[in-house]
Amino acid sequence: MTEYQNLRMLLSKSIKRVGSEIEQKKELRRQFEEVPIEAGVYEVKNTENQKSFIGKTPNLKTLNGMKHILNMGANNNKELQADWKHFGQDAFTFTILEVLEKSEDPSFNEKKALEQLEEKWLSDKQPFGERGYNRKPKK
């Protein structure tokens, strides 16, 4: 086989592999878009010191965005950001604690229901002071 034929064969294989990777990415994107948008409460847990942060979001898909913000050093929670930088991403876990059940009731207020769900988890886990990164709610 000549050098030219070898190069053509390698190029052909590379093109097929790239085409396959593009198809895989398209399929993953399609699957992601099919997943319904769900609101809920999540926990970011530091496995080194056991501190946690409890948060809410109207779209649980955005948790990857939170990881990105932490990796960029731009999270508003300074203590969480400092520990992320100190311990590294691998020291933290992200857990969805509860998905908000939507209601067909016309008086259902998703924002208020999500706040109540977060309050329930904050009350249960008490992630304040030495136990976590949340600030105690003002009374």
CSV table of C-alpha atoms in Angstrom, one decimal:
chain,number,residue,atom,x,y,z
A,1,MET,CA,0.0,0.0,0.0
A,2,THR,CA,1.4,3.4,-0.9
A,3,GLU,CA,1.8,6.3,1.5
A,4,TYR,CA,-1.0,8.1,-0.4
A,5,GLN,CA,-3.4,5.1,0.0
A,6,ASN,CA,-2.5,4.9,3.7
A,7,LEU,CA,-3.3,8.6,4.2
A,8,ARG,CA,-6.6,8.2,2.3
A,9,MET,CA,-7.6,5.2,4.5
A,10,LEU,CA,-6.7,7.1,7.7
A,11,LEU,CA,-8.6,10.1,6.5
A,12,SER,CA,-11.6,8.0,5.6
A,13,LYS,CA,-11.6,6.4,9.1
A,14,SER,CA,-11.3,9.8,10.8
A,15,ILE,CA,-14.2,11.2,8.8
A,16,LYS,CA,-16.4,8.3,9.8
A,17,ARG,CA,-15.4,8.6,13.5
A,18,VAL,CA,-16.1,12.4,13.5
A,19,GLY,CA,-19.4,11.8,11.8
A,20,SER,CA,-20.2,9.2,14.5
A,21,GLU,CA,-19.3,11.6,17.3
A,22,ILE,CA,-21.4,14.4,15.8
A,23,GLU,CA,-24.4,12.0,15.6
A,24,GLN,CA,-23.8,11.0,19.3
A,25,LYS,CA,-23.8,14.7,20.3
A,26,LYS,CA,-27.0,15.3,18.4
A,27,GLU,CA,-28.6,12.4,20.1
A,28,LEU,CA,-27.5,13.5,23.5
A,29,ARG,CA,-28.8,17.0,22.8
A,30,ARG,CA,-32.2,15.6,21.6
A,31,GLN,CA,-32.4,13.5,24.8
A,32,PHE,CA,-31.6,16.6,27.0
A,33,GLU,CA,-34.2,18.7,25.3
A,34,GLU,CA,-36.8,15.9,25.8
A,35,VAL,CA,-36.3,15.9,29.5
A,36,PRO,CA,-39.0,18.1,31.0
A,37,ILE,CA,-38.1,21.3,32.9
A,38,GLU,CA,-38.6,20.6,36.6
A,39,ALA,CA,-38.3,22.9,39.6
A,40,GLY,CA,-36.9,21.6,42.8
A,41,VAL,CA,-34.6,21.8,45.8
A,42,TYR,CA,-31.0,20.6,45.7
A,43,GLU,CA,-28.0,20.2,48.0
A,44,VAL,CA,-24.4,20.9,47.4
A,45,LYS,CA,-22.4,18.9,49.9
A,46,ASN,CA,-18.7,19.3,50.8
A,47,THR,CA,-17.6,15.8,51.5
A,48,GLU,CA,-14.4,17.0,53.2
A,49,ASN,CA,-16.0,19.1,56.0
A,50,GLN,CA,-19.7,17.9,55.7
A,51,LYS,CA,-20.9,21.4,55.1
A,52,SER,CA,-23.8,21.8,52.7
A,53,PHE,CA,-25.7,24.4,50.8
A,54,ILE,CA,-29.4,24.0,50.2
A,55,GLY,CA,-30.8,25.9,47.2
A,56,LYS,CA,-33.9,26.0,44.9
A,57,THR,CA,-34.2,26.4,41.2
A,58,PRO,CA,-37.1,26.6,38.7
A,59,ASN,CA,-35.0,24.5,36.4
A,60,LEU,CA,-33.0,21.6,37.8
A,61,LYS,CA,-31.1,21.3,34.5
A,62,THR,CA,-29.2,24.5,35.5
A,63,LEU,CA,-27.2,22.7,38.2
A,64,ASN,CA,-24.4,22.1,35.6
A,65,GLY,CA,-24.4,25.9,35.2
A,66,MET,CA,-23.8,26.3,38.9
A,67,LYS,CA,-20.8,24.0,38.7
A,68,HIS,CA,-19.5,26.1,35.9
A,69,ILE,CA,-19.9,29.3,37.9
A,70,LEU,CA,-18.1,27.7,40.8
A,71,ASN,CA,-15.3,26.6,38.5
A,72,MET,CA,-15.0,30.1,37.2
A,73,GLY,CA,-14.8,31.5,40.7
A,74,ALA,CA,-17.9,33.6,40.3
A,75,ASN,CA,-20.4,32.2,42.8
A,76,ASN,CA,-22.1,34.8,45.1
A,77,ASN,CA,-21.7,32.6,48.2
A,78,LYS,CA,-18.2,33.6,49.2
A,79,GLU,CA,-17.7,30.8,51.7
A,80,LEU,CA,-18.9,28.1,49.3
A,81,GLN,CA,-16.7,29.6,46.6
A,82,ALA,CA,-13.6,29.6,48.9
A,83,ASP,CA,-14.1,26.0,49.9
A,84,TRP,CA,-14.7,25.0,46.2
A,85,LYS,CA,-11.4,26.6,45.4
A,86,HIS,CA,-9.6,25.1,48.4
A,87,PHE,CA,-11.0,21.5,48.3
A,88,GLY,CA,-11.6,21.2,44.5
A,89,GLN,CA,-14.7,20.1,42.5
A,90,ASP,CA,-14.2,16.4,43.4
A,91,ALA,CA,-14.9,17.2,47.1
A,92,PHE,CA,-18.5,18.3,46.3
A,93,THR,CA,-21.6,16.3,45.5
A,94,PHE,CA,-24.8,17.7,44.0
A,95,THR,CA,-28.1,16.0,45.0
A,96,ILE,CA,-31.6,16.8,44.0
A,97,LEU,CA,-33.5,16.6,47.3
A,98,GLU,CA,-37.0,17.0,46.0
A,99,VAL,CA,-38.7,17.8,42.7
A,100,LEU,CA,-41.6,20.2,43.0
A,101,GLU,CA,-44.9,18.6,42.1
A,102,LYS,CA,-46.8,20.9,39.8
A,103,SER,CA,-50.5,21.4,40.1
A,104,GLU,CA,-53.2,22.0,37.5
A,105,ASP,CA,-55.0,24.2,40.0
A,106,PRO,CA,-55.1,27.7,38.5
A,107,SER,CA,-54.3,29.3,41.8
A,108,PHE,CA,-51.0,27.3,42.1
A,109,ASN,CA,-48.1,29.6,42.5
A,110,GLU,CA,-44.9,27.7,41.5
A,111,LYS,CA,-42.5,30.4,42.9
A,112,LYS,CA,-44.3,30.4,46.3
A,113,ALA,CA,-44.5,26.6,46.3
A,114,LEU,CA,-40.8,26.3,45.5
A,115,GLU,CA,-39.9,28.8,48.3
A,116,GLN,CA,-42.0,26.7,50.8
A,117,LEU,CA,-40.2,23.5,49.6
A,118,GLU,CA,-36.8,25.2,50.2
A,119,GLU,CA,-37.9,26.4,53.6
A,120,LYS,CA,-38.9,22.8,54.5
A,121,TRP,CA,-35.4,21.5,53.6
A,122,LEU,CA,-33.6,24.4,55.3
A,123,SER,CA,-35.6,23.6,58.4
A,124,ASP,CA,-34.8,19.9,58.2
A,125,LYS,CA,-31.1,20.1,57.3
A,126,GLN,CA,-30.2,23.3,59.2
A,127,PRO,CA,-27.2,24.2,56.9
A,128,PHE,CA,-26.2,27.3,58.8
A,129,GLY,CA,-23.0,28.4,60.6
A,130,GLU,CA,-20.6,25.5,61.1
A,131,ARG,CA,-23.0,23.1,59.4
A,132,GLY,CA,-23.3,24.8,56.1
A,133,TYR,CA,-23.1,27.7,53.6
A,134,ASN,CA,-26.7,29.1,53.9
A,135,ARG,CA,-27.5,32.2,55.9
A,136,LYS,CA,-30.2,32.0,58.5
A,137,PRO,CA,-33.4,33.5,57.1
A,138,LYS,CA,-34.5,36.8,58.6
A,139,LYS,CA,-37.6,36.6,60.7
